[in-house]
mmCIF file of C-alpha atoms in Angstrom:
data_model
loop_
_atom_site.group_PDB
_atom_site.id
_atom_site.type_symbol
_atom_site.label_atom_id
_atom_site.label_comp_id
_atom_site.label_asym_id
_atom_site.label_seq_id
_atom_site.Cartn_x
_atom_site.Cartn_y
_atom_site.Cartn_z
ATOM 1 C CA MET A 573 7.231 -30.306 -5.320
ATOM 2 C CA VAL A 574 4.968 -28.321 -3.024
ATOM 3 C CA GLY A 575 3.848 -30.853 -0.530
ATOM 4 C CA ALA A 576 2.211 -34.228 0.084
ATOM 5 C CA LEU A 577 -1.222 -35.487 0.996
ATOM 6 C CA VAL A 578 -1.938 -38.799 2.828
ATOM 7 C CA VAL A 579 -5.502 -40.095 2.720
ATOM 8 C CA ALA A 580 -7.094 -43.365 3.786
ATOM 9 C CA VAL A 581 -9.248 -44.808 0.935
ATOM 10 C CA GLY A 582 -11.466 -47.617 2.124
ATOM 11 C CA THR A 583 -9.075 -49.994 3.826
ATOM 12 C CA GLY A 584 -6.114 -49.249 1.620
ATOM 13 C CA LEU A 585 -3.500 -46.611 1.362
ATOM 14 C CA TYR A 586 -3.482 -43.537 -0.897
ATOM 15 C CA PHE A 587 -0.463 -41.297 -1.025
ATOM 16 C CA GLY A 588 -0.849 -38.107 -3.108
ATOM 17 C CA VAL A 589 1.728 -35.541 -3.879
ATOM 18 C CA VAL A 590 1.495 -32.101 -5.405
ATOM 19 C CA ARG A 591 3.783 -32.154 -8.422
ATOM 20 C CA ASP A 592 4.715 -29.887 -11.325
ATOM 21 C CA SER A 593 2.889 -30.681 -14.565
ATOM 22 C CA GLY A 594 4.773 -32.117 -17.432
ATOM 23 C CA GLY A 595 4.395 -32.832 -21.084
ATOM 24 C CA SER A 596 4.196 -36.166 -22.994
ATOM 25 C CA SER A 597 6.675 -38.953 -22.411
ATOM 26 C CA SER A 598 9.833 -39.478 -24.390
ATOM 27 C CA ASP A 599 9.762 -41.661 -27.468
ATOM 28 C CA SER A 600 12.894 -43.415 -26.254
ATOM 29 C CA LEU A 601 12.375 -46.716 -24.428
ATOM 30 C CA ASP A 602 15.944 -46.830 -23.176
ATOM 31 C CA GLY A 603 16.249 -47.681 -19.489
ATOM 32 C CA GLY A 604 13.921 -49.423 -17.033
ATOM 33 C CA GLY A 605 10.152 -49.069 -16.786
ATOM 34 C CA PHE A 606 10.258 -47.042 -13.601
ATOM 35 C CA ASP A 607 12.341 -44.309 -15.206
ATOM 36 C CA ASN A 608 9.151 -42.869 -16.674
ATOM 37 C CA LEU A 609 5.817 -44.117 -15.245
ATOM 38 C CA LEU A 610 3.975 -42.683 -18.268
ATOM 39 C CA THR A 611 5.497 -45.531 -20.372
ATOM 40 C CA LEU A 612 5.532 -48.281 -17.700
ATOM 41 C CA ASP A 613 4.057 -51.662 -18.616
ATOM 42 C CA PRO A 614 2.062 -52.012 -15.421
ATOM 43 C CA CYS A 615 1.922 -55.874 -15.273
ATOM 44 C CA SER A 616 5.423 -56.569 -16.610
ATOM 45 C CA TYR A 617 7.002 -57.615 -13.330
ATOM 46 C CA LEU A 618 4.243 -59.997 -12.157
ATOM 47 C CA ASP A 619 4.522 -63.730 -12.883
ATOM 48 C CA PRO A 620 1.473 -66.014 -12.754
ATOM 49 C CA ASP A 621 3.535 -69.050 -11.782
ATOM 50 C CA SER A 622 4.716 -67.385 -8.605
ATOM 51 C CA PHE A 623 1.112 -67.486 -7.326
ATOM 52 C CA ALA A 624 0.524 -71.177 -8.280
ATOM 53 C CA GLY A 625 0.833 -72.378 -4.652
ATOM 54 C CA PHE A 626 -2.207 -70.397 -3.642
ATOM 55 C CA ALA A 627 -4.444 -70.845 -6.688
ATOM 56 C CA ASP A 628 -6.697 -73.680 -7.914
ATOM 57 C CA LYS A 629 -5.871 -75.440 -11.140
ATOM 58 C CA GLY A 630 -7.130 -73.928 -14.351
ATOM 59 C CA VAL A 631 -6.851 -75.455 -17.789
ATOM 60 C CA GLY A 632 -4.511 -78.358 -17.635
ATOM 61 C CA ASP A 633 -1.893 -77.749 -14.970
ATOM 62 C CA ALA A 634 -1.936 -73.940 -15.341
ATOM 63 C CA PRO A 635 -2.681 -72.073 -12.107
ATOM 64 C CA ALA A 636 -6.129 -70.317 -12.081
ATOM 65 C CA VAL A 637 -4.540 -66.852 -12.187
ATOM 66 C CA ARG A 638 -5.365 -63.861 -14.359
ATOM 67 C CA ILE A 639 -3.010 -60.843 -14.705
ATOM 68 C CA GLU A 640 -4.476 -57.791 -16.497
ATOM 69 C CA PRO A 641 -4.003 -54.049 -16.542
ATOM 70 C CA THR A 642 -6.654 -52.055 -14.781
ATOM 71 C CA GLY A 643 -5.268 -48.760 -16.105
ATOM 72 C CA PHE A 644 -2.210 -47.360 -17.770
ATOM 73 C CA ASP A 645 -0.393 -47.440 -14.439
ATOM 74 C CA SER A 646 -2.202 -50.262 -12.490
ATOM 75 C CA CYS A 647 -2.532 -54.024 -12.697
ATOM 76 C CA ALA A 648 -4.705 -56.696 -11.050
ATOM 77 C CA VAL A 649 -3.752 -60.285 -10.302
ATOM 78 C CA GLU A 650 -6.856 -62.481 -9.735
ATOM 79 C CA LEU A 651 -6.526 -65.930 -8.124
ATOM 80 C CA GLU A 652 -9.370 -68.395 -8.040
ATOM 81 C CA ARG A 653 -9.064 -70.309 -4.793
ATOM 82 C CA SER A 654 -10.954 -72.846 -2.652
ATOM 83 C CA GLU A 655 -10.407 -73.649 1.005
ATOM 84 C CA LYS A 656 -11.538 -76.439 3.303
ATOM 85 C CA GLY A 657 -14.166 -77.600 0.772
ATOM 86 C CA GLY A 658 -15.881 -74.295 0.901
ATOM 87 C CA PRO A 659 -16.929 -72.085 -2.010
ATOM 88 C CA ARG A 660 -14.504 -70.983 -4.643
ATOM 89 C CA TYR A 661 -13.630 -67.284 -4.293
ATOM 90 C CA THR A 662 -11.436 -64.729 -5.911
ATOM 91 C CA VAL A 663 -8.431 -63.051 -4.373
ATOM 92 C CA THR A 664 -7.458 -59.757 -6.170
ATOM 93 C CA VAL A 665 -3.992 -58.218 -5.733
ATOM 94 C CA ARG A 666 -3.891 -54.726 -7.168
ATOM 95 C CA THR A 667 -0.716 -52.797 -7.855
ATOM 96 C CA GLU A 668 -0.490 -49.195 -8.724
ATOM 97 C CA THR A 669 2.425 -46.917 -9.503
ATOM 98 C CA GLY A 670 2.855 -43.344 -8.501
ATOM 99 C CA TYR A 671 4.898 -40.889 -6.434
ATOM 100 C CA ILE A 672 5.287 -39.747 -2.819
ATOM 101 C CA VAL A 673 7.611 -37.463 -0.885
ATOM 102 C CA PRO A 674 9.546 -40.072 1.178
ATOM 103 C CA SER A 675 10.405 -37.601 3.958
ATOM 104 C CA GLU A 676 6.719 -36.958 4.507
ATOM 105 C CA VAL A 677 5.624 -40.564 5.103
ATOM 106 C CA PRO A 678 3.654 -40.465 8.424
ATOM 107 C CA ASP A 679 5.667 -41.401 11.425
ATOM 108 C CA ASP A 680 3.019 -43.839 12.658
ATOM 109 C CA LEU A 681 3.586 -46.124 9.631
ATOM 110 C CA GLU A 682 6.229 -48.774 10.124
ATOM 111 C CA VAL A 683 8.898 -48.480 7.470
ATOM 112 C CA ALA A 684 11.201 -51.449 6.640
ATOM 113 C CA GLU A 685 14.376 -51.178 4.603
ATOM 114 C CA ARG A 686 14.552 -53.732 1.781
ATOM 115 C CA GLY A 687 17.663 -53.158 -0.314
ATOM 116 C CA ALA A 688 17.196 -50.034 -2.491
ATOM 117 C CA VAL A 689 13.594 -49.472 -1.455
ATOM 118 C CA GLN A 690 11.555 -49.010 1.643
ATOM 119 C CA VAL A 691 8.198 -50.741 2.492
ATOM 120 C CA THR A 692 5.344 -49.542 4.683
ATOM 121 C CA THR A 693 2.555 -51.822 5.882
ATOM 122 C CA ALA A 694 -0.893 -50.657 6.911
ATOM 123 C CA ASP A 695 -2.559 -52.089 9.986
ATOM 124 C CA VAL A 696 -5.820 -53.143 8.331
ATOM 125 C CA ALA A 697 -8.293 -55.614 9.750
ATOM 126 C CA LEU A 698 -9.749 -57.204 6.664
ATOM 127 C CA ASP A 699 -7.164 -56.926 3.957
ATOM 128 C CA CYS A 700 -3.543 -56.225 3.292
ATOM 129 C CA ALA A 701 -2.018 -52.965 1.991
ATOM 130 C CA GLN A 702 1.642 -51.946 1.490
ATOM 131 C CA LEU A 703 3.602 -49.180 -0.201
ATOM 132 C CA ILE A 704 7.013 -49.716 -1.736
ATOM 133 C CA PHE A 705 9.060 -46.575 -2.575
ATOM 134 C CA ARG A 706 12.443 -45.495 -3.672
ATOM 135 C CA PRO A 707 14.386 -42.399 -2.398
ATOM 136 C CA ASP A 708 13.265 -40.516 -5.500
ATOM 137 C CA GLY A 709 9.624 -40.970 -4.516
ATOM 138 C CA THR A 710 8.687 -43.505 -7.218
ATOM 139 C CA THR A 711 6.251 -45.932 -5.587
ATOM 140 C CA VAL A 712 4.222 -49.121 -6.057
ATOM 141 C CA SER A 713 1.220 -49.596 -3.832
ATOM 142 C CA VAL A 714 -0.075 -53.129 -3.280
ATOM 143 C CA ASP A 715 -3.591 -53.921 -2.002
ATOM 144 C CA THR A 716 -5.184 -57.333 -1.643
ATOM 145 C CA LYS A 717 -8.814 -58.293 -1.068
ATOM 146 C CA ALA A 718 -11.037 -61.381 -1.340
ATOM 147 C CA SER A 719 -14.487 -61.683 -2.750
ATOM 148 C CA VAL A 720 -15.773 -63.899 0.097
ATOM 149 C CA THR A 721 -15.344 -63.504 3.850
ATOM 150 C CA ASP A 722 -17.073 -66.693 5.035
ATOM 151 C CA ALA A 723 -15.920 -68.026 8.425
ATOM 152 C CA GLU A 724 -16.669 -71.603 7.330
ATOM 153 C CA GLY A 725 -15.185 -71.546 3.921
ATOM 154 C CA GLY A 726 -13.597 -68.160 3.163
ATOM 155 C CA TYR A 727 -10.047 -66.825 3.386
ATOM 156 C CA SER A 728 -7.955 -66.111 6.410
ATOM 157 C CA ARG A 729 -6.170 -62.760 6.634
ATOM 158 C CA GLU A 730 -2.883 -64.643 7.139
ATOM 159 C CA THR A 731 -3.341 -66.413 3.837
ATOM 160 C CA LEU A 732 -4.369 -63.110 2.091
ATOM 161 C CA CYS A 733 -1.247 -61.408 3.281
ATOM 162 C CA ARG A 734 0.953 -64.330 2.266
ATOM 163 C CA ILE A 735 -0.475 -64.018 -1.240
ATOM 164 C CA GLN A 736 0.206 -60.327 -1.211
ATOM 165 C CA ASP A 737 3.787 -60.970 -0.105
ATOM 166 C CA ILE A 738 4.382 -62.583 -3.554
ATOM 167 C CA ALA A 739 3.372 -59.384 -5.293
ATOM 168 C CA THR A 740 5.254 -57.217 -2.837
ATOM 169 C CA ASP A 741 8.415 -59.263 -3.323
ATOM 170 C CA ALA A 742 8.050 -58.824 -7.125
ATOM 171 C CA ALA A 743 7.491 -55.080 -6.783
ATOM 172 C CA VAL A 744 10.486 -54.703 -4.377
ATOM 173 C CA ALA A 745 12.767 -56.495 -6.836
ATOM 174 C CA ALA A 746 11.492 -54.666 -9.911
ATOM 175 C CA LEU A 747 11.416 -51.177 -8.371
ATOM 176 C CA GLY A 748 14.795 -51.631 -6.669
ATOM 177 C CA ALA A 749 16.526 -52.862 -9.822
ATOM 178 C CA ASN A 750 14.354 -50.867 -12.247
ATOM 179 C CA THR A 751 13.641 -53.982 -14.272
ATOM 180 C CA ALA A 752 9.979 -53.448 -15.353
ATOM 181 C CA ASP A 753 9.270 -53.174 -19.105
ATOM 182 C CA ARG A 754 8.344 -49.964 -21.006
ATOM 183 C CA MET A 755 5.747 -49.444 -23.673
ATOM 184 C CA ALA A 756 5.778 -47.357 -26.861
ATOM 185 C CA TYR A 757 2.358 -45.735 -27.345
ATOM 186 C CA PRO A 758 1.257 -44.462 -30.755
ATOM 187 C CA ALA A 759 0.111 -40.927 -31.375
ATOM 188 C CA ASP A 760 -3.597 -41.842 -31.233
ATOM 189 C CA SER A 761 -3.246 -43.216 -27.621
ATOM 190 C CA LEU A 762 -3.833 -41.568 -24.295
ATOM 191 C CA GLY A 763 -0.877 -43.571 -23.016
ATOM 192 C CA GLY A 764 2.278 -41.559 -22.419
ATOM 193 C CA THR A 765 0.555 -38.165 -21.904
ATOM 194 C CA ARG A 766 -0.753 -36.386 -18.843
ATOM 195 C CA PRO A 767 -4.400 -35.145 -18.548
ATOM 196 C CA CYS A 768 -3.164 -31.946 -17.017
ATOM 197 C CA SER A 769 -2.076 -30.804 -20.436
ATOM 198 C CA ARG A 770 -5.671 -30.793 -21.732
ATOM 199 C CA LEU A 771 -7.034 -27.810 -19.807
ATOM 200 C CA GLU A 772 -5.707 -24.365 -18.866
ATOM 201 C CA ASP A 773 -6.321 -22.642 -15.545
ATOM 202 C CA ALA A 774 -8.007 -19.758 -17.279
ATOM 203 C CA GLU A 775 -10.497 -22.198 -18.883
ATOM 204 C CA ILE A 776 -11.292 -23.704 -15.506
ATOM 205 C CA MET A 777 -11.906 -20.195 -14.067
ATOM 206 C CA SER A 778 -14.131 -19.214 -17.029
ATOM 207 C CA ALA A 779 -16.287 -22.378 -16.714
ATOM 208 C CA THR A 780 -16.621 -22.393 -12.971
ATOM 209 C CA GLY A 781 -16.532 -18.659 -12.164
ATOM 210 C CA ALA A 782 -13.766 -19.141 -9.685
ATOM 211 C CA VAL A 783 -11.435 -16.187 -9.096
ATOM 212 C CA GLU A 784 -8.447 -18.530 -8.663
ATOM 213 C CA VAL A 785 -7.594 -22.108 -9.488
ATOM 214 C CA SER A 786 -5.077 -24.504 -7.960
ATOM 215 C CA LYS A 787 -3.987 -27.540 -9.942
ATOM 216 C CA ARG A 788 -3.078 -30.747 -8.137
ATOM 217 C CA GLU A 789 -1.536 -33.683 -9.979
ATOM 218 C CA ARG A 790 -2.250 -36.635 -7.740
ATOM 219 C CA ASP A 791 0.079 -39.546 -7.070
ATOM 220 C CA ARG A 792 -0.681 -40.935 -10.515
ATOM 221 C CA ASP A 793 0.329 -39.420 -13.829
ATOM 222 C CA TYR A 794 -3.004 -40.191 -15.466
ATOM 223 C CA VAL A 795 -5.215 -38.159 -13.127
ATOM 224 C CA CYS A 796 -5.296 -34.385 -12.715
ATOM 225 C CA ILE A 797 -7.440 -32.327 -10.308
ATOM 226 C CA TRP A 798 -8.189 -28.603 -10.174
ATOM 227 C CA SER A 799 -9.749 -26.899 -7.147
ATOM 228 C CA ALA A 800 -11.807 -23.871 -8.298
ATOM 229 C CA GLY A 801 -13.784 -22.213 -5.507
ATOM 230 C CA PRO A 802 -16.639 -24.528 -4.645
ATOM 231 C CA ALA A 803 -15.930 -26.764 -7.631
ATOM 232 C CA SER A 804 -13.524 -29.597 -8.126
ATOM 233 C CA VAL A 805 -12.564 -30.592 -11.688
ATOM 234 C CA THR A 806 -11.004 -33.957 -12.400
ATOM 235 C CA LEU A 807 -9.651 -35.207 -15.719
ATOM 236 C CA ALA A 808 -8.476 -38.802 -15.998
ATOM 237 C CA ALA A 809 -7.255 -41.117 -18.683
ATOM 238 C CA LYS A 810 -8.406 -44.715 -18.150
ATOM 239 C CA LEU A 811 -8.044 -48.139 -19.662
ATOM 240 C CA VAL A 812 -10.864 -50.634 -19.276
ATOM 241 C CA PRO A 813 -11.799 -54.016 -20.828
ATOM 242 C CA THR A 814 -13.764 -53.701 -24.014
ATOM 243 C CA ALA A 815 -16.351 -56.079 -22.456
ATOM 244 C CA ALA A 816 -16.878 -53.784 -19.431
ATOM 245 C CA ASP A 817 -20.240 -52.212 -18.988
ATOM 246 C CA ARG A 818 -20.482 -48.681 -20.306
ATOM 247 C CA PRO A 819 -22.038 -45.951 -18.165
ATOM 248 C CA ASP A 820 -25.708 -45.281 -18.579
ATOM 249 C CA GLY A 821 -26.412 -41.683 -19.402
ATOM 250 C CA ALA A 822 -27.358 -39.167 -22.058
ATOM 251 C CA ARG A 823 -25.452 -39.385 -25.343
ATOM 252 C CA GLU A 824 -24.426 -36.058 -26.626
ATOM 253 C CA THR A 825 -21.998 -34.754 -29.303
ATOM 254 C CA ILE A 826 -19.446 -32.460 -27.782
ATOM 255 C CA ALA A 827 -16.730 -30.904 -29.929
ATOM 256 C CA GLY A 828 -17.710 -33.287 -32.624
ATOM 257 C CA ARG A 829 -17.264 -36.389 -30.512
ATOM 258 C CA GLN A 830 -19.984 -38.610 -29.049
ATOM 259 C CA SER A 831 -19.862 -38.415 -25.289
ATOM 260 C CA THR A 832 -21.807 -39.867 -22.372
ATOM 261 C CA ILE A 833 -23.064 -37.527 -19.656
ATOM 262 C CA VAL A 834 -23.929 -38.871 -16.202
ATOM 263 C CA ASP A 835 -25.084 -36.627 -13.404
ATOM 264 C CA GLN A 836 -24.468 -38.230 -9.959
ATOM 265 C CA PHE A 837 -25.426 -37.631 -6.379
ATOM 266 C CA PHE A 838 -22.962 -38.958 -3.861
ATOM 267 C CA PHE A 839 -23.321 -36.970 -0.623
ATOM 268 C CA SER A 840 -25.826 -34.476 0.735
ATOM 269 C CA ASN A 841 -23.519 -31.541 -0.016
ATOM 270 C CA THR A 842 -22.014 -32.747 -3.318
ATOM 271 C CA GLU A 843 -23.392 -32.680 -6.866
ATOM 272 C CA THR A 844 -21.307 -34.355 -9.594
ATOM 273 C CA CYS A 845 -21.528 -34.533 -13.385
ATOM 274 C CA ASP A 846 -19.290 -36.913 -15.362
ATOM 275 C CA ILE A 847 -18.624 -36.835 -19.101
ATOM 276 C CA THR A 848 -16.991 -39.869 -20.651
ATOM 277 C CA LEU A 849 -15.380 -40.076 -24.084
ATOM 278 C CA TYR A 850 -14.150 -43.384 -25.476
ATOM 279 C CA GLY A 851 -11.118 -43.546 -27.686
ATOM 280 C CA ARG A 852 -8.676 -46.115 -29.134
ATOM 281 C CA THR A 853 -9.188 -49.842 -28.693
ATOM 282 C CA TRP A 854 -6.468 -52.425 -28.126
ATOM 283 C CA THR A 855 -7.023 -55.988 -29.384
ATOM 284 C CA PRO A 856 -5.028 -57.517 -27.960
ATOM 285 C CA TRP A 857 -3.356 -55.347 -25.368
ATOM 286 C CA PRO A 858 0.413 -55.122 -26.294
ATOM 287 C CA GLY A 859 1.674 -55.200 -22.653
ATOM 288 C CA LYS A 860 2.102 -58.181 -20.429
ATOM 289 C CA GLN A 861 -1.059 -60.057 -19.404
ATOM 290 C CA TYR A 862 -2.009 -63.579 -18.578
ATOM 291 C CA ASP A 863 -5.311 -65.555 -18.631
ATOM 292 C CA TYR A 864 -5.277 -69.174 -17.369
ATOM 293 C CA ALA A 865 -8.386 -69.935 -19.500
ATOM 294 C CA GLU A 866 -6.216 -69.828 -22.687
ATOM 295 C CA THR A 867 -9.338 -69.662 -24.882
ATOM 296 C CA GLY A 868 -9.178 -68.827 -28.542
ATOM 297 C CA ASP A 869 -11.738 -66.010 -28.102
ATOM 298 C CA ASP A 870 -10.467 -64.290 -24.929
ATOM 299 C CA SER A 871 -12.433 -61.121 -24.463
ATOM 300 C CA SER A 872 -10.210 -60.136 -21.599
ATOM 301 C CA SER A 873 -7.292 -59.436 -23.985
ATOM 302 C CA GLY A 874 -9.128 -56.450 -25.482
ATOM 303 C CA PHE A 875 -9.088 -52.983 -23.918
ATOM 304 C CA ILE A 876 -10.462 -49.559 -24.703
ATOM 305 C CA GLU A 877 -9.179 -46.115 -23.639
ATOM 306 C CA LEU A 878 -11.439 -43.485 -22.220
ATOM 307 C CA THR A 879 -11.195 -39.938 -20.947
ATOM 308 C CA GLU A 880 -13.410 -38.950 -18.005
ATOM 309 C CA LEU A 881 -14.060 -35.385 -17.095
ATOM 310 C CA SER A 882 -15.856 -34.824 -13.753
ATOM 311 C CA VAL A 883 -17.110 -31.649 -12.068
ATOM 312 C CA SER A 884 -18.179 -31.728 -8.441
ATOM 313 C CA LEU A 885 -19.938 -28.858 -6.663
ATOM 314 C CA PHE A 886 -20.002 -28.422 -2.972
ATOM 315 C CA SER A 887 -22.142 -26.231 -0.649
ATOM 316 C CA GLY A 888 -25.321 -25.701 -2.533
ATOM 317 C CA GLY A 889 -24.434 -26.333 -6.238
ATOM 318 C CA SER A 890 -26.873 -28.164 -8.565
ATOM 319 C CA ARG A 891 -26.290 -31.052 -10.836
ATOM 320 C CA GLU A 892 -27.493 -28.984 -13.752
ATOM 321 C CA GLU A 893 -24.832 -26.357 -12.962
ATOM 322 C CA ALA A 894 -22.150 -29.091 -12.623
ATOM 323 C CA CYS A 895 -23.078 -30.476 -16.019
ATOM 324 C CA ARG A 896 -23.039 -27.021 -17.662
ATOM 325 C CA MET A 897 -19.465 -26.546 -16.345
ATOM 326 C CA ALA A 898 -18.484 -30.042 -17.464
ATOM 327 C CA ARG A 899 -19.820 -29.453 -20.950
ATOM 328 C CA GLU A 900 -17.912 -26.214 -21.325
ATOM 329 C CA LEU A 901 -14.695 -27.798 -20.203
ATOM 330 C CA ALA A 902 -15.151 -30.833 -22.464
ATOM 331 C CA GLU A 903 -15.574 -28.456 -25.409
ATOM 332 C CA ARG A 904 -12.045 -27.253 -24.553
ATOM 333 C CA ALA A 905 -10.448 -30.549 -23.666
ATOM 334 C CA TRP A 906 -11.798 -32.898 -26.333
ATOM 335 C CA PRO A 907 -10.104 -31.208 -29.343
ATOM 336 C CA ARG A 908 -6.766 -31.672 -27.547
ATOM 337 C CA LEU A 909 -7.176 -35.429 -27.154
ATOM 338 C CA PRO A 910 -5.638 -38.010 -29.526
ATOM 339 C CA GLY A 911 -7.822 -38.741 -32.517
ATOM 340 C CA ALA A 912 -9.423 -35.251 -32.532
#
């Protein structure tokens, strides 16, 4: 390990760490889920019944709770809830696994010992955010938000944090005892492999014209970032519902695979181009999930994998140039993806 980065993202916490790259995960599923985050079932330690006291009733007596993956290493718990006769709103508890350097946790964050793990809590005005970590740096971040902030009928922060406590307690128990489940991904899946293995530094330099490149694997195994002069290159493996809206953009065949190209403008000094490639579908998802609706045709049970390659240029770059670089890198990366 080289060092750590600590960045505030919105009102939540982001802990990033510079780590050595690695290859694909082991085929063995011996041991607990936190032994290898590349094969973790991200929702396996969350129980819908534990949230029943804070959720409305769904079908029958089932609590109005959904638990679904939001990525290979993240999960969302959604509670439908009404208060004081006001509107029904959704509370979302998101968990995400990753790594930190425990010794470099900022001194201004309060750290509490809870058995084999430690817990930090952010002082956030409108939501709750915590980070649970072991001495080896394996972490679970927990962040909770509500869809409505109505003084007459919305949530209170106290209630929101009590709901988050349920997820935090589950994460503390699972991380401390290493009791989460593991998943076996087939060869045609992005699951179990790191995006950093798809591109070489020399290829980044060739596409961007940079004289040197530094690779940074963020706190999550499924995201890799390269800094190359004025350019930043990001390659990420994602898992989204099959019913989710697909990005609007130009369809183009790259390395024999149909891709979507979206050029974006975020800030006055940043031009970004994204290229997305869809891959394997899961119907249903084999990991743990829960939907209180219990319908026979539950579209939420289906997921699709995608690879997203993004090039951002700073200090005077153009979107056309960002897309040229992104195309060149996709030509290199796509043949190394599953299913190529």
